Amino acid sequence: MKPKYDKPALTPGEQAELLFSRGLKGIETDELIKTLSFVSYYRLRGYMYPYQDNSIPSTPFLNGTSWEYIKNDYLFDQQFRHLIFSAVENIEIAMRTQLTLQMSLTYGSRWYTDKKLFVKENLWAKDRENLQKEWQRSKEVFTGHYNSCYDTTYDPPSWMIFETASFGTLSKYFENIDYTLPARNRITGFWGFPEKSGIVVSSWFRHLSFVRNICAHYGRLFSRELIVTPVFPKYPPEKWVSKWYNPNRVYTTVCILTCLLDYCAPDYDFRTMLSGLMHTIRSEQLPAMGFPENWQQEPLFKGEHTI
C-alpha cells in the first residue's frame, strides 16, 4: 500500500530555513524568502534537483552548489520557453492555414465532417467532437457572427472552425487524414518533405503540440524529458542534422522548429536568437538538453536555408 502524502505546508521563511539546512549557499535569507513568496518552492525544486543528492531523503545540496546556478537555470528556461513558444506560433498558424486551404479546395468547406477522408473513424469522431467543443467555447467575434447570421444546423466552414481549434486538435486531424489523398501530400510538400514523409510530419506536429502546452503553462522545459517522441526523417530536408542523441530532449524540438520555420517564416531569425540564448548557459548543461557539443556545426544551424 502506498503511503499517504502528509507533509505540512511551510511558510516561505520555513522553506528558506529548510533549504539552508540542506546546504544551499550564495543567497541571503531575506532575498530567498522574498523569492519563495512569488516563485513556489515546488516549482523551484525542478531547477534545484540536479544540484542535490536525491538518493537520500534529506536531499542535501552537492558541494560547490551556489544559488546562482539555480537562479540562472530558472531565468534561462524562462527565456528559452518564450523563444520556443513564439517559434511554435508561426508553425501552428501556417499549419492551420495549409490544412484548411488544401483540404477545402479539394473536398469542400466542410471536408472535416466527411469520415471517408480519414483512416480511423473512431478517432475522427472523437476529434470532431473536440473540434465542435472548442468552437462552442470560443468568444471570437466571427463565431457569434456565424451563429447569428447563418443556419447553424450546418457546420461552419473549416477556415472558421479550425481558427478556434487547439494545436492538439489540428495535429490529430492532420495525422488521421488518409495518406493517399493528394491534398494531404500537398500539405506535407509545403514543409519541404516528399509524399512518403507524411508520418514524419505528423509526428513533428504532435511533438510540437506537446511542447507548446508546456510553454503555455510555464512548465520547466530546457532539462525536461519530453514524452512525445517525433520520428527522425529517412528523407530529410536539404539542411538537417546527422542525428538526435536523445529524441525526447529539447534539442530535437529545436531541430524541428529550425527546419519548419525556414518554410513558413523565413524572415524569423530563430537561429540567431537561439545562438545568443545558448551562450548564456554552461557547456556542461548541454547534455541535459540533448545538445551535442558541436551542435552549431550541423548543416541545419549554419546560416540561412535557401528553399
XYZ file of N, CA, C and O in Angstrom, residues 27 31 33 43 58 60 66-67 85 108 116 119 147 152 162 171 184 219 234 244 248 253-254 263 267 285 296 306:
112
model
N 23.038 33.001 -1.196
C 21.885 33.901 -1.178
C 21.551 34.240 0.273
O 21.649 33.384 1.164
N 16.468 37.618 0.884
C 16.274 37.501 -0.562
C 15.621 36.171 -0.916
O 14.736 36.106 -1.783
N 13.654 34.323 1.039
C 12.259 34.367 1.488
C 11.410 35.158 0.490
O 10.289 34.750 0.145
N 7.912 24.603 -7.445
C 8.323 24.953 -8.807
C 9.844 25.014 -8.902
O 10.441 24.494 -9.854
N 16.995 13.394 2.749
C 17.241 14.798 3.089
C 17.677 15.633 1.891
O 17.737 16.864 1.974
N 20.476 16.628 0.305
C 21.394 17.760 0.528
C 21.945 18.293 -0.792
O 22.023 17.565 -1.790
N 25.866 26.718 -5.841
C 25.533 28.088 -5.470
C 24.120 28.410 -5.949
O 23.648 27.878 -6.970
N 23.458 29.288 -5.224
C 22.127 29.741 -5.627
C 22.142 30.312 -7.039
O 21.157 30.214 -7.769
N 7.999 29.108 -27.649
C 6.565 29.374 -27.802
C 6.306 30.281 -28.998
O 5.384 30.064 -29.788
N -14.110 20.589 -50.353
C -15.191 21.450 -49.913
C -14.971 22.035 -48.536
O -14.104 21.599 -47.770
N -15.112 9.592 -44.598
C -14.429 8.803 -45.630
C -13.028 9.332 -45.936
O -12.223 8.634 -46.559
N -8.516 7.881 -41.882
C -8.077 6.493 -41.740
C -8.873 5.753 -40.673
O -9.372 4.648 -40.903
N -23.078 32.258 -35.844
C -24.234 31.702 -35.132
C -25.493 32.569 -35.269
O -26.612 32.066 -35.244
N -27.307 27.268 -38.305
C -26.336 26.508 -37.510
C -26.596 25.003 -37.523
O -25.885 24.258 -36.848
N -11.586 25.855 -37.656
C -10.218 25.497 -37.288
C -9.448 26.680 -36.699
O -8.394 26.498 -36.107
N -3.332 18.907 -35.058
C -2.358 17.859 -35.362
C -3.026 16.490 -35.455
O -2.650 15.656 -36.291
N -3.423 15.941 -48.772
C -2.528 15.692 -47.637
C -1.069 15.750 -48.090
O -0.210 16.305 -47.403
N 5.719 25.594 -17.813
C 6.404 24.448 -17.224
C 7.895 24.473 -17.509
O 8.363 25.142 -18.430
N 13.689 9.814 -42.675
C 14.503 8.980 -43.558
C 14.912 9.771 -44.793
O 15.968 9.548 -45.380
N 19.762 12.648 -33.792
C 19.317 13.106 -32.490
C 19.906 12.152 -31.474
O 19.721 10.942 -31.561
N 13.940 12.631 -27.022
C 13.000 13.165 -26.038
C 13.560 14.352 -25.252
O 13.086 14.666 -24.154
N 13.381 19.256 -30.412
C 12.400 20.316 -30.650
C 13.022 21.459 -31.435
O 12.422 21.981 -32.395
N 14.218 21.860 -31.045
C 14.915 22.960 -31.704
C 15.207 22.620 -33.166
O 15.064 23.471 -34.063
N 10.410 27.253 -43.875
C 9.361 27.152 -44.883
C 8.172 28.067 -44.619
O 7.509 28.501 -45.561
N 11.797 34.833 -42.538
C 12.356 36.076 -42.005
C 12.442 36.083 -40.482
O 12.940 37.050 -39.894
N 25.804 21.859 -19.273
C 24.353 21.680 -19.236
C 23.788 21.198 -20.572
O 22.615 20.821 -20.647
N 26.292 23.645 -33.370
C 26.233 24.743 -34.341
C 26.990 24.445 -35.628
O 26.894 25.210 -36.593
N 18.040 28.056 -47.916
C 17.533 28.548 -49.191
C 16.592 27.515 -49.796
O 16.977 26.384 -50.052
